[in-house]
């Protein structure tokens, strides 16, 4: 496979065939993200992508899922994405699901009927980084979309028939807006009603604008207890018809796996016990991105 630059994928795609169709991220301006620092976004050539699909057809016959890397593969023009999905379907017929990262911009640029066409050809799940539902924080972190755009695009993805997984970021609003960030994020998650929510805890990456703000004393990194209190409010304010709310990423202090709505009360009780010091938190040295 022809891999270039940094390759990332969601934890749930660990066993997937990683097919890199873009390098970097077309947005590349979120203040907390150091994944593609200095990397110029580009779409890989059709010939290289087709070579990789042919390689996977021979060497990846046991893997049933494909993940289209990198940052926001959905930004690839529709005709090219259709060609890729058709090739996957004909050459890797054992694959049951294709996934990709999306963002508000890439979802905005595709019409609903185009998204449905991608769904029909096998794109089964999209991963959307919401980070927060708080408009002021979205503006500060340069996410490129406000909460109404996030709600509209999340609903559009659902209407197209995709499974939708949304990532939110504990600690991203700093101290003063911490609880507001939690409540607003719960509001937006409820409005979108995704299948999966993954809550990560902010870790500052040297070289990013947010890291520099922290060093300059402009942005405070909240404590583990404050992150837990944020998680508690966020979970309490999130009402999903049927979905998984996870905070079991390596960056989190307290692993949470809740199926909503049924596990909500028990999980809030667990967080309360952790806040009261009755449940041990993950030590700092064991956290990772
Ligand atoms: S859209 Fe995602 S990958 Fe791109 S800069 Fe923002 S956080 Fe990083």
PDB file of C-alpha atoms and ligand atoms in Angstrom:
ATOM      1  CA  UNK A   1       0.000   0.000   0.000  1.00  0.00           C
ATOM      2  CA  UNK A   2       1.215   3.517  -0.785  1.00  0.00           C
ATOM      3  CA  UNK A   3       1.036   5.383   2.520  1.00  0.00           C
ATOM      4  CA  UNK A   4       2.200   8.994   2.751  1.00  0.00           C
ATOM      5  CA  UNK A   5       2.522  11.297   5.770  1.00  0.00           C
ATOM      6  CA  UNK A   6       0.537  10.747   8.956  1.00  0.00           C
ATOM      7  CA  UNK A   7      -2.177   8.116   8.839  1.00  0.00           C
ATOM      8  CA  UNK A   8      -4.965   8.306  11.398  1.00  0.00           C
ATOM      9  CA  UNK A   9      -8.102   6.257  11.891  1.00  0.00           C
ATOM     10  CA  UNK A  10     -10.761   5.948  14.593  1.00  0.00           C
ATOM     11  CA  UNK A  11     -10.044   3.292  17.282  1.00  0.00           C
ATOM     12  CA  UNK A  12     -13.008   1.242  16.028  1.00  0.00           C
ATOM     13  CA  UNK A  13     -11.342   0.927  12.610  1.00  0.00           C
ATOM     14  CA  UNK A  14      -8.208  -0.742  14.021  1.00  0.00           C
ATOM     15  CA  UNK A  15      -8.841  -3.948  12.093  1.00  0.00           C
ATOM     16  CA  UNK A  16      -9.886  -2.280   8.835  1.00  0.00           C
ATOM     17  CA  UNK A  17      -8.023  -2.108   5.553  1.00  0.00           C
ATOM     18  CA  UNK A  18      -6.647   1.440   5.586  1.00  0.00           C
ATOM     19  CA  UNK A  19      -6.993   2.810   2.080  1.00  0.00           C
ATOM     20  CA  UNK A  20      -5.408   6.243   1.878  1.00  0.00           C
ATOM     21  CA  UNK A  21      -7.176   8.364  -0.716  1.00  0.00           C
ATOM     22  CA  UNK A  22      -6.133  11.801   0.532  1.00  0.00           C
ATOM     23  CA  UNK A  23      -3.055  13.083   2.317  1.00  0.00           C
ATOM     24  CA  UNK A  24      -3.698  15.433   5.233  1.00  0.00           C
ATOM     25  CA  UNK A  25      -6.856  17.375   5.954  1.00  0.00           C
ATOM     26  CA  UNK A  26      -8.431  20.027   3.736  1.00  0.00           C
ATOM     27  CA  UNK A  27      -9.245  22.161   6.775  1.00  0.00           C
ATOM     28  CA  UNK A  28      -6.061  21.796   8.814  1.00  0.00           C
ATOM     29  CA  UNK A  29      -6.753  24.805  11.009  1.00  0.00           C
ATOM     30  CA  UNK A  30      -8.311  23.493  14.226  1.00  0.00           C
ATOM     31  CA  UNK A  31      -6.210  25.081  16.982  1.00  0.00           C
ATOM     32  CA  UNK A  32      -5.853  21.888  19.067  1.00  0.00           C
ATOM     33  CA  UNK A  33      -4.951  19.533  16.204  1.00  0.00           C
ATOM     34  CA  UNK A  34      -1.363  18.746  15.387  1.00  0.00           C
ATOM     35  CA  UNK A  35      -2.039  15.718  13.215  1.00  0.00           C
ATOM     36  CA  UNK A  36      -1.188  17.243   9.868  1.00  0.00           C
ATOM     37  CA  UNK A  37       1.066  20.144  10.879  1.00  0.00           C
ATOM     38  CA  UNK A  38       2.878  21.396   7.795  1.00  0.00           C
ATOM     39  CA  UNK A  39       1.227  18.806   5.543  1.00  0.00           C
ATOM     40  CA  UNK A  40      -0.279  20.129   2.314  1.00  0.00           C
ATOM     41  CA  UNK A  41      -3.667  18.579   1.618  1.00  0.00           C
ATOM     42  CA  UNK A  42      -3.955  16.608  -1.604  1.00  0.00           C
ATOM     43  CA  UNK A  43      -6.060  13.906  -3.171  1.00  0.00           C
ATOM     44  CA  UNK A  44      -4.021  10.931  -4.284  1.00  0.00           C
ATOM     45  CA  UNK A  45      -4.037   9.963  -7.942  1.00  0.00           C
ATOM     46  CA  UNK A  46      -6.641   7.492  -9.167  1.00  0.00           C
ATOM     47  CA  UNK A  47      -3.904   5.173 -10.447  1.00  0.00           C
ATOM     48  CA  UNK A  48      -2.227   4.915  -7.010  1.00  0.00           C
ATOM     49  CA  UNK A  49      -5.591   4.366  -5.285  1.00  0.00           C
ATOM     50  CA  UNK A  50      -6.552   1.654  -7.793  1.00  0.00           C
ATOM     51  CA  UNK A  51      -3.164  -0.047  -7.314  1.00  0.00           C
ATOM     52  CA  UNK A  52      -3.814  -0.124  -3.570  1.00  0.00           C
ATOM     53  CA  UNK A  53      -7.286  -1.577  -4.069  1.00  0.00           C
ATOM     54  CA  UNK A  54      -5.786  -4.286  -6.290  1.00  0.00           C
ATOM     55  CA  UNK A  55      -3.161  -4.963  -3.590  1.00  0.00           C
ATOM     56  CA  UNK A  56      -5.866  -5.242  -0.921  1.00  0.00           C
ATOM     57  CA  UNK A  57      -7.859  -7.575  -3.171  1.00  0.00           C
ATOM     58  CA  UNK A  58      -4.932 -10.003  -3.061  1.00  0.00           C
ATOM     59  CA  UNK A  59      -3.484  -9.488   0.399  1.00  0.00           C
ATOM     60  CA  UNK A  60      -6.328  -8.348   2.680  1.00  0.00           C
ATOM     61  CA  UNK A  61      -8.907 -11.052   2.147  1.00  0.00           C
ATOM     62  CA  UNK A  62      -9.612 -11.527   5.852  1.00  0.00           C
ATOM     63  CA  UNK A  63     -10.449  -7.903   6.637  1.00  0.00           C
ATOM     64  CA  UNK A  64     -14.141  -7.126   6.254  1.00  0.00           C
ATOM     65  CA  UNK A  65     -13.973  -3.370   6.647  1.00  0.00           C
ATOM     66  CA  UNK A  66     -12.246  -0.566   4.766  1.00  0.00           C
ATOM     67  CA  UNK A  67     -11.436   2.866   6.164  1.00  0.00           C
ATOM     68  CA  UNK A  68     -10.785   5.673   3.707  1.00  0.00           C
ATOM     69  CA  UNK A  69      -7.954   7.791   5.108  1.00  0.00           C
ATOM     70  CA  UNK A  70      -7.149  10.649   5.802  1.00  0.00           C
ATOM     71  CA  UNK A  71      -8.561  13.689   7.622  1.00  0.00           C
ATOM     72  CA  UNK A  72     -11.730  14.144   5.586  1.00  0.00           C
ATOM     73  CA  UNK A  73     -11.931  11.697   2.689  1.00  0.00           C
ATOM     74  CA  UNK A  74     -15.502  12.792   2.009  1.00  0.00           C
ATOM     75  CA  UNK A  75     -14.133  15.997   0.476  1.00  0.00           C
ATOM     76  CA  UNK A  76     -13.024  13.992  -2.596  1.00  0.00           C
ATOM     77  CA  UNK A  77     -15.170  14.909  -5.641  1.00  0.00           C
ATOM     78  CA  UNK A  78     -18.239  12.731  -6.029  1.00  0.00           C
ATOM     79  CA  UNK A  79     -17.286  11.022  -9.307  1.00  0.00           C
ATOM     80  CA  UNK A  80     -13.941   9.955  -7.921  1.00  0.00           C
ATOM     81  CA  UNK A  81     -15.467   8.681  -4.680  1.00  0.00           C
ATOM     82  CA  UNK A  82     -18.024   6.693  -6.656  1.00  0.00           C
ATOM     83  CA  UNK A  83     -15.225   5.146  -8.721  1.00  0.00           C
ATOM     84  CA  UNK A  84     -13.372   4.137  -5.564  1.00  0.00           C
ATOM     85  CA  UNK A  85     -16.467   2.608  -3.942  1.00  0.00           C
ATOM     86  CA  UNK A  86     -17.362   0.756  -7.141  1.00  0.00           C
ATOM     87  CA  UNK A  87     -13.831  -0.661  -7.358  1.00  0.00           C
ATOM     88  CA  UNK A  88     -13.993  -1.752  -3.708  1.00  0.00           C
ATOM     89  CA  UNK A  89     -17.332  -3.403  -4.324  1.00  0.00           C
ATOM     90  CA  UNK A  90     -16.213  -5.319  -7.391  1.00  0.00           C
ATOM     91  CA  UNK A  91     -12.701  -6.261  -6.240  1.00  0.00           C
ATOM     92  CA  UNK A  92     -13.264  -6.767  -2.501  1.00  0.00           C
ATOM     93  CA  UNK A  93     -16.786  -8.248  -2.429  1.00  0.00           C
ATOM     94  CA  UNK A  94     -16.254  -9.625   1.098  1.00  0.00           C
ATOM     95  CA  UNK A  95     -16.047  -6.111   2.558  1.00  0.00           C
ATOM     96  CA  UNK A  96     -19.178  -5.321   4.572  1.00  0.00           C
ATOM     97  CA  UNK A  97     -18.569  -1.688   5.479  1.00  0.00           C
ATOM     98  CA  UNK A  98     -16.561   1.310   4.301  1.00  0.00           C
ATOM     99  CA  UNK A  99     -15.936   4.231   6.662  1.00  0.00           C
ATOM    100  CA  UNK A 100     -14.483   7.721   6.396  1.00  0.00           C
ATOM    101  CA  UNK A 101     -13.962  10.912   8.368  1.00  0.00           C
ATOM    102  CA  UNK A 102     -16.240  13.780   7.424  1.00  0.00           C
ATOM    103  CA  UNK A 103     -16.512  17.379   8.533  1.00  0.00           C
ATOM    104  CA  UNK A 104     -19.246  20.002   8.234  1.00  0.00           C
ATOM    105  CA  UNK A 105     -17.665  21.395   5.060  1.00  0.00           C
ATOM    106  CA  UNK A 106     -17.406  18.077   3.238  1.00  0.00           C
ATOM    107  CA  UNK A 107     -20.981  17.163   4.229  1.00  0.00           C
ATOM    108  CA  UNK A 108     -22.170  20.601   3.108  1.00  0.00           C
ATOM    109  CA  UNK A 109     -20.561  20.224  -0.307  1.00  0.00           C
ATOM    110  CA  UNK A 110     -22.387  17.008  -1.114  1.00  0.00           C
ATOM    111  CA  UNK A 111     -26.100  17.049  -1.919  1.00  0.00           C
ATOM    112  CA  UNK A 112     -28.332  14.635  -0.003  1.00  0.00           C
ATOM    113  CA  UNK A 113     -28.881  12.496  -3.107  1.00  0.00           C
ATOM    114  CA  UNK A 114     -25.092  12.305  -3.599  1.00  0.00           C
ATOM    115  CA  UNK A 115     -24.618  11.139  -0.021  1.00  0.00           C
ATOM    116  CA  UNK A 116     -27.347   8.545  -0.539  1.00  0.00           C
ATOM    117  CA  UNK A 117     -25.533   7.327  -3.636  1.00  0.00           C
ATOM    118  CA  UNK A 118     -22.330   6.899  -1.598  1.00  0.00           C
ATOM    119  CA  UNK A 119     -24.340   5.010   1.002  1.00  0.00           C
ATOM    120  CA  UNK A 120     -25.806   2.761  -1.687  1.00  0.00           C
ATOM    121  CA  UNK A 121     -22.306   1.915  -2.908  1.00  0.00           C
ATOM    122  CA  UNK A 122     -21.084   0.843   0.508  1.00  0.00           C
ATOM    123  CA  UNK A 123     -20.013   3.899   2.517  1.00  0.00           C
ATOM    124  CA  UNK A 124     -21.623   2.818   5.763  1.00  0.00           C
ATOM    125  CA  UNK A 125     -20.261   5.035   8.533  1.00  0.00           C
ATOM    126  CA  UNK A 126     -18.909   8.557   8.812  1.00  0.00           C
ATOM    127  CA  UNK A 127     -16.968   9.983  11.740  1.00  0.00           C
ATOM    128  CA  UNK A 128     -17.588  13.650  12.515  1.00  0.00           C
ATOM    129  CA  UNK A 129     -15.477  15.743  14.888  1.00  0.00           C
ATOM    130  CA  UNK A 130     -17.924  18.044  16.681  1.00  0.00           C
ATOM    131  CA  UNK A 131     -15.620  18.742  19.663  1.00  0.00           C
ATOM    132  CA  UNK A 132     -18.182  21.103  21.252  1.00  0.00           C
ATOM    133  CA  UNK A 133     -21.678  22.421  20.765  1.00  0.00           C
ATOM    134  CA  UNK A 134     -20.720  25.807  22.223  1.00  0.00           C
ATOM    135  CA  UNK A 135     -20.643  28.367  19.402  1.00  0.00           C
ATOM    136  CA  UNK A 136     -18.056  30.616  21.041  1.00  0.00           C
ATOM    137  CA  UNK A 137     -15.698  27.682  21.586  1.00  0.00           C
ATOM    138  CA  UNK A 138     -16.267  26.439  18.035  1.00  0.00           C
ATOM    139  CA  UNK A 139     -15.236  29.903  16.840  1.00  0.00           C
ATOM    140  CA  UNK A 140     -12.179  30.022  19.107  1.00  0.00           C
ATOM    141  CA  UNK A 141     -10.867  26.637  17.989  1.00  0.00           C
ATOM    142  CA  UNK A 142     -11.409  27.485  14.284  1.00  0.00           C
ATOM    143  CA  UNK A 143     -13.620  24.485  13.670  1.00  0.00           C
ATOM    144  CA  UNK A 144     -15.130  26.194  10.642  1.00  0.00           C
ATOM    145  CA  UNK A 145     -18.779  25.582  11.518  1.00  0.00           C
ATOM    146  CA  UNK A 146     -21.210  26.743  14.176  1.00  0.00           C
ATOM    147  CA  UNK A 147     -23.561  24.516  16.140  1.00  0.00           C
ATOM    148  CA  UNK A 148     -26.478  24.962  13.720  1.00  0.00           C
ATOM    149  CA  UNK A 149     -24.300  23.890  10.790  1.00  0.00           C
ATOM    150  CA  UNK A 150     -23.082  20.915  12.821  1.00  0.00           C
ATOM    151  CA  UNK A 151     -26.669  19.911  13.632  1.00  0.00           C
ATOM    152  CA  UNK A 152     -27.766  20.306  10.007  1.00  0.00           C
ATOM    153  CA  UNK A 153     -24.816  18.306   8.665  1.00  0.00           C
ATOM    154  CA  UNK A 154     -25.107  15.596  11.301  1.00  0.00           C
ATOM    155  CA  UNK A 155     -28.789  15.177  10.473  1.00  0.00           C
ATOM    156  CA  UNK A 156     -27.994  15.146   6.773  1.00  0.00           C
ATOM    157  CA  UNK A 157     -25.531  12.287   7.294  1.00  0.00           C
ATOM    158  CA  UNK A 158     -28.182  10.381   9.235  1.00  0.00           C
ATOM    159  CA  UNK A 159     -30.823  11.060   6.607  1.00  0.00           C
ATOM    160  CA  UNK A 160     -28.475   9.725   3.940  1.00  0.00           C
ATOM    161  CA  UNK A 161     -28.481   6.457   5.853  1.00  0.00           C
ATOM    162  CA  UNK A 162     -24.941   6.514   7.282  1.00  0.00           C
ATOM    163  CA  UNK A 163     -24.128   5.314  10.741  1.00  0.00           C
ATOM    164  CA  UNK A 164     -22.823   8.435  12.439  1.00  0.00           C
ATOM    165  CA  UNK A 165     -20.078   8.561  15.035  1.00  0.00           C
ATOM    166  CA  UNK A 166     -19.363  11.917  16.684  1.00  0.00           C
ATOM    167  CA  UNK A 167     -16.297  12.914  18.665  1.00  0.00           C
ATOM    168  CA  UNK A 168     -16.434  15.517  21.429  1.00  0.00           C
ATOM    169  CA  UNK A 169     -13.533  16.923  23.392  1.00  0.00           C
ATOM    170  CA  UNK A 170     -13.539  17.360  27.171  1.00  0.00           C
ATOM    171  CA  UNK A 171     -11.533  20.370  28.287  1.00  0.00           C
ATOM    172  CA  UNK A 172     -11.596  22.167  24.920  1.00  0.00           C
ATOM    173  CA  UNK A 173     -13.497  25.180  26.263  1.00  0.00           C
ATOM    174  CA  UNK A 174     -11.086  25.922  29.103  1.00  0.00           C
ATOM    175  CA  UNK A 175     -12.331  26.668  32.615  1.00  0.00           C
ATOM    176  CA  UNK A 176     -14.833  29.519  32.339  1.00  0.00           C
ATOM    177  CA  UNK A 177     -16.932  27.874  29.630  1.00  0.00           C
ATOM    178  CA  UNK A 178     -16.466  24.292  30.827  1.00  0.00           C
ATOM    179  CA  UNK A 179     -20.031  23.669  32.021  1.00  0.00           C
ATOM    180  CA  UNK A 180     -21.555  25.695  29.202  1.00  0.00           C
ATOM    181  CA  UNK A 181     -19.545  23.603  26.715  1.00  0.00           C
ATOM    182  CA  UNK A 182     -20.888  20.457  28.385  1.00  0.00           C
ATOM    183  CA  UNK A 183     -24.525  21.618  28.243  1.00  0.00           C
ATOM    184  CA  UNK A 184     -24.313  22.935  24.693  1.00  0.00           C
ATOM    185  CA  UNK A 185     -22.615  19.755  23.498  1.00  0.00           C
ATOM    186  CA  UNK A 186     -25.420  17.715  25.057  1.00  0.00           C
ATOM    187  CA  UNK A 187     -27.928  19.937  23.253  1.00  0.00           C
ATOM    188  CA  UNK A 188     -26.268  19.433  19.855  1.00  0.00           C
ATOM    189  CA  UNK A 189     -25.801  15.681  20.347  1.00  0.00           C
ATOM    190  CA  UNK A 190     -29.469  15.360  21.284  1.00  0.00           C
ATOM    191  CA  UNK A 191     -30.496  17.315  18.185  1.00  0.00           C
ATOM    192  CA  UNK A 192     -28.381  15.123  15.892  1.00  0.00           C
ATOM    193  CA  UNK A 193     -29.131  11.827  17.663  1.00  0.00           C
ATOM    194  CA  UNK A 194     -26.050   9.951  16.361  1.00  0.00           C
ATOM    195  CA  UNK A 195     -25.375   6.229  16.698  1.00  0.00           C
ATOM    196  CA  UNK A 196     -22.115   6.698  18.593  1.00  0.00           C
ATOM    197  CA  UNK A 197     -20.566   9.439  20.686  1.00  0.00           C
ATOM    198  CA  UNK A 198     -16.900   9.273  21.644  1.00  0.00           C
ATOM    199  CA  UNK A 199     -15.716  11.697  24.322  1.00  0.00           C
ATOM    200  CA  UNK A 200     -11.959  12.296  24.366  1.00  0.00           C
ATOM    201  CA  UNK A 201     -10.054  14.347  26.922  1.00  0.00           C
ATOM    202  CA  UNK A 202      -7.948  17.212  25.620  1.00  0.00           C
ATOM    203  CA  UNK A 203      -4.205  16.632  25.505  1.00  0.00           C
ATOM    204  CA  UNK A 204      -2.174  19.613  24.382  1.00  0.00           C
ATOM    205  CA  UNK A 205       0.103  18.975  21.401  1.00  0.00           C
ATOM    206  CA  UNK A 206       3.319  21.004  21.259  1.00  0.00           C
ATOM    207  CA  UNK A 207       3.398  23.243  18.205  1.00  0.00           C
ATOM    208  CA  UNK A 208      -0.367  23.756  18.008  1.00  0.00           C
ATOM    209  CA  UNK A 209      -1.891  27.226  18.548  1.00  0.00           C
ATOM    210  CA  UNK A 210      -3.787  25.934  21.594  1.00  0.00           C
ATOM    211  CA  UNK A 211      -0.563  24.669  23.158  1.00  0.00           C
ATOM    212  CA  UNK A 212       1.004  28.104  22.633  1.00  0.00           C
ATOM    213  CA  UNK A 213      -2.063  29.741  24.237  1.00  0.00           C
ATOM    214  CA  UNK A 214      -1.646  27.427  27.219  1.00  0.00           C
ATOM    215  CA  UNK A 215       2.059  28.280  27.511  1.00  0.00           C
ATOM    216  CA  UNK A 216       1.212  31.964  27.342  1.00  0.00           C
ATOM    217  CA  UNK A 217      -1.333  31.543  30.132  1.00  0.00           C
ATOM    218  CA  UNK A 218      -4.237  32.451  27.844  1.00  0.00           C
ATOM    219  CA  UNK A 219      -5.828  28.991  27.827  1.00  0.00           C
ATOM    220  CA  UNK A 220      -6.165  26.988  31.067  1.00  0.00           C
ATOM    221  CA  UNK A 221      -6.030  23.193  30.979  1.00  0.00           C
ATOM    222  CA  UNK A 222      -8.741  22.016  33.369  1.00  0.00           C
ATOM    223  CA  UNK A 223      -8.068  19.391  36.024  1.00  0.00           C
ATOM    224  CA  UNK A 224      -9.112  15.716  35.787  1.00  0.00           C
ATOM    225  CA  UNK A 225     -11.930  16.420  38.284  1.00  0.00           C
ATOM    226  CA  UNK A 226     -13.171  19.319  36.161  1.00  0.00           C
ATOM    227  CA  UNK A 227     -13.085  17.099  33.062  1.00  0.00           C
ATOM    228  CA  UNK A 228     -15.153  14.506  34.897  1.00  0.00           C
ATOM    229  CA  UNK A 229     -17.661  17.129  35.999  1.00  0.00           C
ATOM    230  CA  UNK A 230     -17.844  18.233  32.365  1.00  0.00           C
ATOM    231  CA  UNK A 231     -18.412  14.651  31.255  1.00  0.00           C
ATOM    232  CA  UNK A 232     -21.163  14.277  33.839  1.00  0.00           C
ATOM    233  CA  UNK A 233     -23.059  17.338  32.644  1.00  0.00           C
ATOM    234  CA  UNK A 234     -22.561  16.380  28.992  1.00  0.00           C
ATOM    235  CA  UNK A 235     -23.913  12.898  29.539  1.00  0.00           C
ATOM    236  CA  UNK A 236     -26.824  14.190  31.650  1.00  0.00           C
ATOM    237  CA  UNK A 237     -27.764  16.657  28.885  1.00  0.00           C
ATOM    238  CA  UNK A 238     -27.458  14.117  26.052  1.00  0.00           C
ATOM    239  CA  UNK A 239     -30.650  12.290  25.142  1.00  0.00           C
ATOM    240  CA  UNK A 240     -30.233   9.762  22.349  1.00  0.00           C
ATOM    241  CA  UNK A 241     -33.068   7.624  21.057  1.00  0.00           C
ATOM    242  CA  UNK A 242     -30.659   4.690  20.914  1.00  0.00           C
ATOM    243  CA  UNK A 243     -26.908   5.130  20.862  1.00  0.00           C
ATOM    244  CA  UNK A 244     -23.599   4.421  22.518  1.00  0.00           C
ATOM    245  CA  UNK A 245     -21.888   7.098  24.580  1.00  0.00           C
ATOM    246  CA  UNK A 246     -18.277   6.122  25.116  1.00  0.00           C
ATOM    247  CA  UNK A 247     -15.478   7.822  26.966  1.00  0.00           C
ATOM    248  CA  UNK A 248     -13.125   4.873  26.851  1.00  0.00           C
ATOM    249  CA  UNK A 249     -10.434   6.460  24.681  1.00  0.00           C
ATOM    250  CA  UNK A 250      -6.854   6.236  25.976  1.00  0.00           C
ATOM    251  CA  UNK A 251      -6.936   9.974  26.739  1.00  0.00           C
ATOM    252  CA  UNK A 252      -9.757   9.663  29.279  1.00  0.00           C
ATOM    253  CA  UNK A 253      -9.385   9.546  33.066  1.00  0.00           C
ATOM    254  CA  UNK A 254     -12.426   7.323  33.667  1.00  0.00           C
ATOM    255  CA  UNK A 255     -13.509   4.758  31.064  1.00  0.00           C
ATOM    256  CA  UNK A 256     -17.235   5.014  30.333  1.00  0.00           C
ATOM    257  CA  UNK A 257     -19.321   2.807  28.051  1.00  0.00           C
ATOM    258  CA  UNK A 258     -23.009   3.608  28.167  1.00  0.00           C
ATOM    259  CA  UNK A 259     -25.859   2.523  25.952  1.00  0.00           C
ATOM    260  CA  UNK A 260     -28.364   5.335  26.012  1.00  0.00           C
ATOM    261  CA  UNK A 261     -30.915   5.791  27.288  1.00  0.00           C
ATOM    262  CA  UNK A 262     -30.861   2.654  29.447  1.00  0.00           C
ATOM    263  CA  UNK A 263     -27.390   3.013  31.067  1.00  0.00           C
ATOM    264  CA  UNK A 264     -27.558   6.724  31.743  1.00  0.00           C
ATOM    265  CA  UNK A 265     -28.523   6.715  35.431  1.00  0.00           C
ATOM    266  CA  UNK A 266     -25.973   4.006  36.321  1.00  0.00           C
ATOM    267  CA  UNK A 267     -23.205   5.785  34.431  1.00  0.00           C
ATOM    268  CA  UNK A 268     -23.970   9.144  36.047  1.00  0.00           C
ATOM    269  CA  UNK A 269     -23.772   7.326  39.401  1.00  0.00           C
ATOM    270  CA  UNK A 270     -20.329   5.939  38.466  1.00  0.00           C
ATOM    271  CA  UNK A 271     -19.089   9.427  37.570  1.00  0.00           C
ATOM    272  CA  UNK A 272     -20.471  10.759  40.857  1.00  0.00           C
ATOM    273  CA  UNK A 273     -18.554   8.091  42.761  1.00  0.00           C
ATOM    274  CA  UNK A 274     -15.381   8.986  40.860  1.00  0.00           C
ATOM    275  CA  UNK A 275     -15.946  12.667  41.657  1.00  0.00           C
ATOM    276  CA  UNK A 276     -16.319  11.693  45.335  1.00  0.00           C
ATOM    277  CA  UNK A 277     -12.959   9.890  45.180  1.00  0.00           C
ATOM    278  CA  UNK A 278     -14.483   6.399  45.474  1.00  0.00           C
ATOM    279  CA  UNK A 279     -13.318   5.229  42.016  1.00  0.00           C
ATOM    280  CA  UNK A 280      -9.677   5.512  40.934  1.00  0.00           C
ATOM    281  CA  UNK A 281      -8.868   7.641  37.870  1.00  0.00           C
ATOM    282  CA  UNK A 282      -6.309   6.699  35.223  1.00  0.00           C
ATOM    283  CA  UNK A 283      -2.892   8.099  36.184  1.00  0.00           C
ATOM    284  CA  UNK A 284      -1.535  10.840  33.889  1.00  0.00           C
ATOM    285  CA  UNK A 285       1.352   8.697  32.563  1.00  0.00           C
ATOM    286  CA  UNK A 286      -1.102   6.111  31.199  1.00  0.00           C
ATOM    287  CA  UNK A 287      -3.040   8.598  29.074  1.00  0.00           C
ATOM    288  CA  UNK A 288      -2.400   8.766  25.335  1.00  0.00           C
ATOM    289  CA  UNK A 289      -3.906  10.078  22.144  1.00  0.00           C
TER     290      UNK A 289
HETATM  291  S1  LIG B   1     -10.825  18.813  10.742  1.00  0.00           S
HETATM  292 FE1  LIG B   1      -9.997  17.164  12.075  1.00  0.00          FE
HETATM  293  S2  LIG B   1      -8.045  16.506  11.127  1.00  0.00           S
HETATM  294 FE2  LIG B   1      -8.640  18.489  10.189  1.00  0.00          FE
HETATM  295  S3  LIG B   1      -7.538  20.020  11.418  1.00  0.00           S
HETATM  296 FE3  LIG B   1      -9.581  19.814  12.340  1.00  0.00          FE
HETATM  297  S4  LIG B   1      -9.347  18.230  13.933  1.00  0.00           S
HETATM  298 FE4  LIG B   1      -7.523  18.105  12.608  1.00  0.00          FE
END
